Each structure stands twice: as C-alpha cells, then as structure tokens.
Amino acid sequence: KMAEKQEEPSNTQNGEPDNAEEGEEKKKKLKREDLPPFEIVTGERLPAIFFKFQFRNVEYSSGRNKTFLCYVVETQGKESVTSRGYLEDEHAAAHAEMAFFNTILPKCDSSLRYNITWYVSSSPCVTCADRITETLKKNKNLRLTIMVGRLFMWEEPEMQAALKKMKSAGCKLRIMKPQDFEYVWQNFVEQEEGEEAKAFVPWEDIQENFQYYEEKLAEIL
C-alpha cells in the first residue's frame, strides 16, 4: 500500500541522474509547468531509460507510480488505418487509460471497427478498469487487448472484481511475455540516432516474473 501513493518521485526513480545542474532543473520545472494538463505524445518514442525502469515486471514496484501506455489502433473501414503512439501520466489530471479515451479516441464511429492493443507498464486501477468496461459495453465495434507488465494491487477484492468485469465486457487482458517487451522495445522506445538499433536485453527474472503474474491473473479471472 505504501508504495502506491508516493509523493513526486525523485529524479533517480525516473531514471535521470540526480546531480543535474541546478539551472537545468529550474528550466525543466518551468517547462513542465507550461505543459497542458495532459501532454499527448503521439508517434514519438519513449526514452529507453523509462522503458527499462517502468516496464520492468518486478513483483514490488516501488517508485513506479506512473503509467506508460503504448497503443496500436487499427481502424477498419473502407480502408484500414493504423496509428500508434504512447501516453504517460506524469503531469496528468487523469490516468493514461482515461486519457486514451478522452483524447486519442474520444468518439467511436459506429460504422468503423476498432482493434486496439495497449502495452501498459501495469494493469489499470479500479476506476480505469470500470471506465474500460463501460466503454466496451457502449461501443460494440471496439476490441481491446491490454498487455500488461505487472498486475496492480491484484490482492484487493475490488480490483479483482473490476478485472473480471473488464473480461466479461470483452476485454482481453494478458501479461506481457519477454517477446512482448521486445516488441515494445523495437516499436516504441527511442533508439540512439545514427547507431544500429540496440537489441532488446531481457532482464534476469523476466521469464519467472511473467509466469508469476500469469498464474495470478489466471486465478483472478
């Protein structure tokens, strides 16, 4: 419980060294306050250091109190259009999951079919899970698959109930396998300019953690 409601994470947790110059810090702060309440970053890639920290499928996720959501939206009409991007909820009034529905897909055209895949650092909170359930019930032309790195507060009965409701509304919830992390690395993470794309390096316990969460999820659903 403690780790959930942390204050502003320090820079080290966000993967930036803590000894950044004072001036730089001030500039960054200013820049951050100028941003709209939600910055939508579409088509851009997230810094590798964020990916390595936030997406890591550890059991105790201290300091990981942001949600990173990478999305692929396939819209099928006369022609199929695919768009992708990522959202993070650092300076957010809403969580990334809510922001997706508020900004990326504020309305569903009933004459189109949407196949949406999210790759998210951790599974949604109860409020977001309920919003996902409502959205899927309302829009039968929407298919949503959520690939998550970790399960969030999965021991809580109300969280388990919310995940079950999502499933019954047609949401596919999956735990990210090592191959899924690699997919995100290749498609959503910044690669150094001018260098060969770096290969994804799985962390030590990636497979065991995947199996651990997959068993938990199977028990819940």
PDB file of C-alpha atoms in Angstrom:
ATOM      1  CA  LYS A   1       0.000   0.000   0.000  1.00  0.00           C
ATOM      2  CA  MET A   2       2.791   2.387   0.934  1.00  0.00           C
ATOM      3  CA  ALA A   3       4.372   2.475  -2.480  1.00  0.00           C
ATOM      4  CA  GLU A   4       1.139   3.348  -4.245  1.00  0.00           C
ATOM      5  CA  LYS A   5       0.629   6.887  -3.020  1.00  0.00           C
ATOM      6  CA  GLN A   6       4.094   8.266  -3.221  1.00  0.00           C
ATOM      7  CA  GLU A   7       4.853  11.927  -3.493  1.00  0.00           C
ATOM      8  CA  GLU A   8       6.632  13.336  -6.540  1.00  0.00           C
ATOM      9  CA  PRO A   9       9.223  10.687  -7.418  1.00  0.00           C
ATOM     10  CA  SER A  10      12.799  11.879  -7.261  1.00  0.00           C
ATOM     11  CA  ASN A  11      14.739  12.117 -10.495  1.00  0.00           C
ATOM     12  CA  THR A  12      16.657   8.976  -9.787  1.00  0.00           C
ATOM     13  CA  GLN A  13      13.441   6.999  -9.872  1.00  0.00           C
ATOM     14  CA  ASN A  14      12.598   8.429 -13.238  1.00  0.00           C
ATOM     15  CA  GLY A  15      15.939   7.250 -14.409  1.00  0.00           C
ATOM     16  CA  GLU A  16      17.627  10.645 -14.583  1.00  0.00           C
ATOM     17  CA  PRO A  17      20.779  11.204 -12.584  1.00  0.00           C
ATOM     18  CA  ASP A  18      20.136  13.288  -9.504  1.00  0.00           C
ATOM     19  CA  ASN A  19      23.081  15.606  -9.893  1.00  0.00           C
ATOM     20  CA  ALA A  20      21.676  17.526 -12.870  1.00  0.00           C
ATOM     21  CA  GLU A  21      22.773  21.169 -12.822  1.00  0.00           C
ATOM     22  CA  GLU A  22      20.567  23.429 -10.720  1.00  0.00           C
ATOM     23  CA  GLY A  23      19.850  25.672 -13.698  1.00  0.00           C
ATOM     24  CA  GLU A  24      18.828  22.740 -15.833  1.00  0.00           C
ATOM     25  CA  GLU A  25      16.469  21.663 -13.081  1.00  0.00           C
ATOM     26  CA  LYS A  26      14.809  25.078 -12.986  1.00  0.00           C
ATOM     27  CA  LYS A  27      14.439  25.084 -16.744  1.00  0.00           C
ATOM     28  CA  LYS A  28      12.888  21.638 -16.630  1.00  0.00           C
ATOM     29  CA  LYS A  29      10.465  22.673 -13.912  1.00  0.00           C
ATOM     30  CA  LEU A  30       9.376  25.702 -15.868  1.00  0.00           C
ATOM     31  CA  LYS A  31       8.981  23.681 -18.993  1.00  0.00           C
ATOM     32  CA  ARG A  32       6.900  21.124 -17.155  1.00  0.00           C
ATOM     33  CA  GLU A  33       4.532  23.731 -15.772  1.00  0.00           C
ATOM     34  CA  ASP A  34       3.953  25.227 -19.218  1.00  0.00           C
ATOM     35  CA  LEU A  35       2.683  21.924 -20.460  1.00  0.00           C
ATOM     36  CA  PRO A  36      -1.037  21.429 -20.872  1.00  0.00           C
ATOM     37  CA  PRO A  37      -2.593  19.290 -18.137  1.00  0.00           C
ATOM     38  CA  PHE A  38      -2.080  16.300 -20.392  1.00  0.00           C
ATOM     39  CA  GLU A  39       0.686  16.048 -22.873  1.00  0.00           C
ATOM     40  CA  ILE A  40      -0.146  13.615 -25.613  1.00  0.00           C
ATOM     41  CA  VAL A  41       2.912  12.241 -27.267  1.00  0.00           C
ATOM     42  CA  THR A  42       1.843  10.570 -30.468  1.00  0.00           C
ATOM     43  CA  GLY A  43       4.095   8.689 -32.782  1.00  0.00           C
ATOM     44  CA  GLU A  44       7.087   9.570 -30.645  1.00  0.00           C
ATOM     45  CA  ARG A  45       9.122   7.064 -28.732  1.00  0.00           C
ATOM     46  CA  LEU A  46       9.746   6.877 -25.041  1.00  0.00           C
ATOM     47  CA  PRO A  47      13.271   7.141 -23.629  1.00  0.00           C
ATOM     48  CA  ALA A  48      14.949   3.762 -23.141  1.00  0.00           C
ATOM     49  CA  ILE A  49      15.721   4.563 -19.518  1.00  0.00           C
ATOM     50  CA  PHE A  50      11.983   4.998 -18.751  1.00  0.00           C
ATOM     51  CA  PHE A  51      11.160   1.768 -20.501  1.00  0.00           C
ATOM     52  CA  LYS A  52      13.776  -0.189 -18.569  1.00  0.00           C
ATOM     53  CA  PHE A  53      12.536   1.162 -15.258  1.00  0.00           C
ATOM     54  CA  GLN A  54       8.779   1.475 -15.704  1.00  0.00           C
ATOM     55  CA  PHE A  55       8.059  -1.641 -17.733  1.00  0.00           C
ATOM     56  CA  ARG A  56      10.160  -3.955 -15.624  1.00  0.00           C
ATOM     57  CA  ASN A  57       7.851  -6.750 -14.490  1.00  0.00           C
ATOM     58  CA  VAL A  58       9.028  -6.782 -10.883  1.00  0.00           C
ATOM     59  CA  GLU A  59       6.934  -8.016  -8.005  1.00  0.00           C
ATOM     60  CA  TYR A  60       7.247  -4.915  -5.810  1.00  0.00           C
ATOM     61  CA  SER A  61       7.070  -1.827  -7.911  1.00  0.00           C
ATOM     62  CA  SER A  62       8.307   0.860  -5.554  1.00  0.00           C
ATOM     63  CA  GLY A  63       8.689   4.266  -7.184  1.00  0.00           C
ATOM     64  CA  ARG A  64       6.874   3.082 -10.292  1.00  0.00           C
ATOM     65  CA  ASN A  65       3.857   5.274  -9.836  1.00  0.00           C
ATOM     66  CA  LYS A  66       3.420   6.433 -13.417  1.00  0.00           C
ATOM     67  CA  THR A  67       1.625   4.550 -16.119  1.00  0.00           C
ATOM     68  CA  PHE A  68       3.128   4.267 -19.559  1.00  0.00           C
ATOM     69  CA  LEU A  69       0.673   3.214 -22.222  1.00  0.00           C
ATOM     70  CA  CYS A  70       1.835   2.336 -25.737  1.00  0.00           C
ATOM     71  CA  TYR A  71      -1.022   1.853 -28.160  1.00  0.00           C
ATOM     72  CA  VAL A  72      -1.702   0.491 -31.618  1.00  0.00           C
ATOM     73  CA  VAL A  73      -5.093   1.416 -33.068  1.00  0.00           C
ATOM     74  CA  GLU A  74      -6.253  -0.364 -36.193  1.00  0.00           C
ATOM     75  CA  THR A  75      -9.311   1.303 -37.670  1.00  0.00           C
ATOM     76  CA  GLN A  76     -11.126  -0.817 -40.218  1.00  0.00           C
ATOM     77  CA  GLY A  77     -13.480   0.951 -42.593  1.00  0.00           C
ATOM     78  CA  LYS A  78     -13.293   1.246 -46.387  1.00  0.00           C
ATOM     79  CA  GLU A  79      -9.572   1.406 -45.815  1.00  0.00           C
ATOM     80  CA  SER A  80      -7.628   0.237 -42.803  1.00  0.00           C
ATOM     81  CA  VAL A  81      -5.611   2.827 -40.930  1.00  0.00           C
ATOM     82  CA  THR A  82      -3.128   2.019 -38.184  1.00  0.00           C
ATOM     83  CA  SER A  83      -1.899   4.608 -35.734  1.00  0.00           C
ATOM     84  CA  ARG A  84       0.435   4.205 -32.791  1.00  0.00           C
ATOM     85  CA  GLY A  85       1.943   6.280 -30.041  1.00  0.00           C
ATOM     86  CA  TYR A  86       2.363   6.398 -26.308  1.00  0.00           C
ATOM     87  CA  LEU A  87       0.903   8.218 -23.344  1.00  0.00           C
ATOM     88  CA  GLU A  88       2.295   8.757 -19.896  1.00  0.00           C
ATOM     89  CA  ASP A  89       0.506  10.308 -16.969  1.00  0.00           C
ATOM     90  CA  GLU A  90       3.211  12.297 -15.256  1.00  0.00           C
ATOM     91  CA  HIS A  91       1.563  15.713 -15.295  1.00  0.00           C
ATOM     92  CA  ALA A  92      -1.861  14.295 -15.712  1.00  0.00           C
ATOM     93  CA  ALA A  93      -5.188  15.060 -14.225  1.00  0.00           C
ATOM     94  CA  ALA A  94      -6.267  11.656 -15.469  1.00  0.00           C
ATOM     95  CA  HIS A  95      -4.601   8.293 -15.766  1.00  0.00           C
ATOM     96  CA  ALA A  96      -3.145   7.257 -19.112  1.00  0.00           C
ATOM     97  CA  GLU A  97      -6.017   4.805 -19.699  1.00  0.00           C
ATOM     98  CA  MET A  98      -8.594   7.596 -19.264  1.00  0.00           C
ATOM     99  CA  ALA A  99      -6.527   9.953 -21.385  1.00  0.00           C
ATOM    100  CA  PHE A 100      -6.578   7.437 -24.209  1.00  0.00           C
ATOM    101  CA  PHE A 101     -10.368   7.512 -24.326  1.00  0.00           C
ATOM    102  CA  ASN A 102     -10.545  11.270 -23.755  1.00  0.00           C
ATOM    103  CA  THR A 103      -8.005  12.280 -26.365  1.00  0.00           C
ATOM    104  CA  ILE A 104      -6.845   9.538 -28.710  1.00  0.00           C
ATOM    105  CA  LEU A 105     -10.268   8.014 -29.209  1.00  0.00           C
ATOM    106  CA  PRO A 106     -12.797  10.499 -27.850  1.00  0.00           C
ATOM    107  CA  LYS A 107     -15.568   9.087 -30.038  1.00  0.00           C
ATOM    108  CA  CYS A 108     -16.048   5.827 -31.875  1.00  0.00           C
ATOM    109  CA  ASP A 109     -17.634   5.984 -35.294  1.00  0.00           C
ATOM    110  CA  SER A 110     -20.181   3.167 -35.266  1.00  0.00           C
ATOM    111  CA  SER A 111     -19.581   2.423 -38.962  1.00  0.00           C
ATOM    112  CA  LEU A 112     -15.956   1.518 -38.242  1.00  0.00           C
ATOM    113  CA  ARG A 113     -14.340  -1.333 -36.357  1.00  0.00           C
ATOM    114  CA  TYR A 114     -11.516  -0.618 -33.953  1.00  0.00           C
ATOM    115  CA  ASN A 115      -8.912  -3.162 -32.944  1.00  0.00           C
ATOM    116  CA  ILE A 116      -6.872  -1.667 -30.154  1.00  0.00           C
ATOM    117  CA  THR A 117      -3.852  -3.098 -28.401  1.00  0.00           C
ATOM    118  CA  TRP A 118      -2.308  -1.441 -25.378  1.00  0.00           C
ATOM    119  CA  TYR A 119       1.079  -2.308 -23.909  1.00  0.00           C
ATOM    120  CA  VAL A 120       0.926  -0.917 -20.396  1.00  0.00           C
ATOM    121  CA  SER A 121       3.503  -0.947 -17.604  1.00  0.00           C
ATOM    122  CA  SER A 122       0.876  -2.109 -15.089  1.00  0.00           C
ATOM    123  CA  SER A 123      -2.774  -3.135 -15.102  1.00  0.00           C
ATOM    124  CA  PRO A 124      -5.429  -0.425 -14.625  1.00  0.00           C
ATOM    125  CA  CYS A 125      -6.689   0.829 -11.263  1.00  0.00           C
ATOM    126  CA  VAL A 126     -10.309   0.159 -10.302  1.00  0.00           C
ATOM    127  CA  THR A 127     -11.610   3.483 -11.686  1.00  0.00           C
ATOM    128  CA  CYS A 128      -9.864   2.995 -15.042  1.00  0.00           C
ATOM    129  CA  ALA A 129     -10.962  -0.639 -15.223  1.00  0.00           C
ATOM    130  CA  ASP A 130     -14.582   0.471 -14.728  1.00  0.00           C
ATOM    131  CA  ARG A 131     -14.218   3.116 -17.429  1.00  0.00           C
ATOM    132  CA  ILE A 132     -12.814   0.496 -19.823  1.00  0.00           C
ATOM    133  CA  THR A 133     -15.744  -1.834 -19.047  1.00  0.00           C
ATOM    134  CA  GLU A 134     -18.300   0.954 -19.705  1.00  0.00           C
ATOM    135  CA  THR A 135     -16.591   1.994 -22.949  1.00  0.00           C
ATOM    136  CA  LEU A 136     -16.558  -1.570 -24.278  1.00  0.00           C
ATOM    137  CA  LYS A 137     -20.202  -2.132 -23.350  1.00  0.00           C
ATOM    138  CA  LYS A 138     -21.188   1.098 -25.104  1.00  0.00           C
ATOM    139  CA  ASN A 139     -19.118   0.507 -28.248  1.00  0.00           C
ATOM    140  CA  LYS A 140     -19.629  -2.989 -29.581  1.00  0.00           C
ATOM    141  CA  ASN A 141     -17.362  -2.154 -32.545  1.00  0.00           C
ATOM    142  CA  LEU A 142     -14.372  -1.798 -30.241  1.00  0.00           C
ATOM    143  CA  ARG A 143     -11.991  -4.666 -29.496  1.00  0.00           C
ATOM    144  CA  LEU A 144      -9.426  -4.048 -26.793  1.00  0.00           C
ATOM    145  CA  THR A 145      -6.449  -6.191 -25.837  1.00  0.00           C
ATOM    146  CA  ILE A 146      -4.378  -4.996 -22.897  1.00  0.00           C
ATOM    147  CA  MET A 147      -0.890  -6.404 -22.462  1.00  0.00           C
ATOM    148  CA  VAL A 148       0.416  -5.551 -19.004  1.00  0.00           C
ATOM    149  CA  GLY A 149       3.887  -5.820 -17.481  1.00  0.00           C
ATOM    150  CA  ARG A 150       2.653  -6.094 -13.881  1.00  0.00           C
ATOM    151  CA  LEU A 151      -0.630  -6.548 -12.050  1.00  0.00           C
ATOM    152  CA  PHE A 152      -1.574  -3.547  -9.928  1.00  0.00           C
ATOM    153  CA  MET A 153      -2.901  -4.237  -6.409  1.00  0.00           C
ATOM    154  CA  TRP A 154      -4.167  -7.608  -7.533  1.00  0.00           C
ATOM    155  CA  GLU A 155      -4.730  -8.885  -3.973  1.00  0.00           C
ATOM    156  CA  GLU A 156      -7.544  -6.356  -3.441  1.00  0.00           C
ATOM    157  CA  PRO A 157     -11.019  -7.918  -3.847  1.00  0.00           C
ATOM    158  CA  GLU A 158     -12.421  -4.802  -5.556  1.00  0.00           C
ATOM    159  CA  MET A 159      -9.531  -4.830  -8.029  1.00  0.00           C
ATOM    160  CA  GLN A 160     -10.188  -8.499  -8.812  1.00  0.00           C
ATOM    161  CA  ALA A 161     -13.883  -7.772  -9.323  1.00  0.00           C
ATOM    162  CA  ALA A 162     -13.055  -4.858 -11.664  1.00  0.00           C
ATOM    163  CA  LEU A 163     -10.736  -7.047 -13.761  1.00  0.00           C
ATOM    164  CA  LYS A 164     -13.421  -9.748 -14.006  1.00  0.00           C
ATOM    165  CA  LYS A 165     -15.939  -7.138 -15.221  1.00  0.00           C
ATOM    166  CA  MET A 166     -13.471  -5.992 -17.868  1.00  0.00           C
ATOM    167  CA  LYS A 167     -13.123  -9.556 -19.064  1.00  0.00           C
ATOM    168  CA  SER A 168     -16.872 -10.086 -19.253  1.00  0.00           C
ATOM    169  CA  ALA A 169     -17.177  -6.853 -21.279  1.00  0.00           C
ATOM    170  CA  GLY A 170     -14.882  -8.498 -23.848  1.00  0.00           C
ATOM    171  CA  CYS A 171     -11.522  -7.022 -22.870  1.00  0.00           C
ATOM    172  CA  LYS A 172      -8.604  -9.393 -23.375  1.00  0.00           C
ATOM    173  CA  LEU A 173      -6.143  -8.952 -20.533  1.00  0.00           C
ATOM    174  CA  ARG A 174      -2.734 -10.584 -20.988  1.00  0.00           C
ATOM    175  CA  ILE A 175       0.566 -10.492 -19.126  1.00  0.00           C
ATOM    176  CA  MET A 176       3.467  -9.362 -21.325  1.00  0.00           C
ATOM    177  CA  LYS A 177       5.814 -12.186 -22.301  1.00  0.00           C
ATOM    178  CA  PRO A 178       9.500 -11.499 -22.989  1.00  0.00           C
ATOM    179  CA  GLN A 179       8.606 -11.263 -26.728  1.00  0.00           C
ATOM    180  CA  ASP A 180       6.060  -8.523 -25.961  1.00  0.00           C
ATOM    181  CA  PHE A 181       8.639  -6.466 -24.102  1.00  0.00           C
ATOM    182  CA  GLU A 182      10.882  -6.888 -27.120  1.00  0.00           C
ATOM    183  CA  TYR A 183       8.079  -5.688 -29.414  1.00  0.00           C
ATOM    184  CA  VAL A 184       7.634  -2.539 -27.310  1.00  0.00           C
ATOM    185  CA  TRP A 185      11.393  -2.003 -27.275  1.00  0.00           C
ATOM    186  CA  GLN A 186      11.546  -2.198 -31.075  1.00  0.00           C
ATOM    187  CA  ASN A 187       8.432  -0.155 -31.801  1.00  0.00           C
ATOM    188  CA  PHE A 188       8.034   2.370 -29.013  1.00  0.00           C
ATOM    189  CA  VAL A 189      11.435   3.050 -27.497  1.00  0.00           C
ATOM    190  CA  GLU A 190      13.895   5.697 -28.747  1.00  0.00           C
ATOM    191  CA  GLN A 191      16.952   4.220 -30.365  1.00  0.00           C
ATOM    192  CA  GLU A 192      20.190   6.213 -30.326  1.00  0.00           C
ATOM    193  CA  GLU A 193      20.487   8.241 -33.508  1.00  0.00           C
ATOM    194  CA  GLY A 194      22.993   7.005 -36.011  1.00  0.00           C
ATOM    195  CA  GLU A 195      23.520   3.753 -34.157  1.00  0.00           C
ATOM    196  CA  GLU A 196      22.320   0.355 -35.133  1.00  0.00           C
ATOM    197  CA  ALA A 197      19.122  -0.292 -33.222  1.00  0.00           C
ATOM    198  CA  LYS A 198      20.220  -1.892 -29.967  1.00  0.00           C
ATOM    199  CA  ALA A 199      18.901  -5.363 -29.395  1.00  0.00           C
ATOM    200  CA  PHE A 200      16.500  -5.817 -26.522  1.00  0.00           C
ATOM    201  CA  VAL A 201      18.287  -7.227 -23.483  1.00  0.00           C
ATOM    202  CA  PRO A 202      15.871  -9.165 -21.248  1.00  0.00           C
ATOM    203  CA  TRP A 203      16.432  -8.670 -17.533  1.00  0.00           C
ATOM    204  CA  GLU A 204      17.381 -11.582 -15.360  1.00  0.00           C
ATOM    205  CA  ASP A 205      13.999 -12.625 -13.949  1.00  0.00           C
ATOM    206  CA  ILE A 206      11.791 -11.589 -16.883  1.00  0.00           C
ATOM    207  CA  GLN A 207      10.505 -15.104 -17.588  1.00  0.00           C
ATOM    208  CA  GLU A 208       9.852 -16.065 -13.919  1.00  0.00           C
ATOM    209  CA  ASN A 209       8.035 -12.777 -13.298  1.00  0.00           C
ATOM    210  CA  PHE A 210       5.907 -13.284 -16.388  1.00  0.00           C
ATOM    211  CA  GLN A 211       4.950 -16.755 -15.142  1.00  0.00           C
ATOM    212  CA  TYR A 212       4.270 -15.446 -11.640  1.00  0.00           C
ATOM    213  CA  TYR A 213       1.853 -12.782 -12.893  1.00  0.00           C
ATOM    214  CA  GLU A 214       0.288 -15.103 -15.450  1.00  0.00           C
ATOM    215  CA  GLU A 215      -0.635 -17.558 -12.694  1.00  0.00           C
ATOM    216  CA  LYS A 216      -2.081 -14.757 -10.547  1.00  0.00           C
ATOM    217  CA  LEU A 217      -4.130 -13.451 -13.449  1.00  0.00           C
ATOM    218  CA  ALA A 218      -5.446 -16.919 -14.269  1.00  0.00           C
ATOM    219  CA  GLU A 219      -6.548 -17.324 -10.635  1.00  0.00           C
ATOM    220  CA  ILE A 220      -8.337 -13.959 -10.668  1.00  0.00           C
ATOM    221  CA  LEU A 221     -10.119 -14.418 -13.986  1.00  0.00           C
TER     222      LEU A 221
END
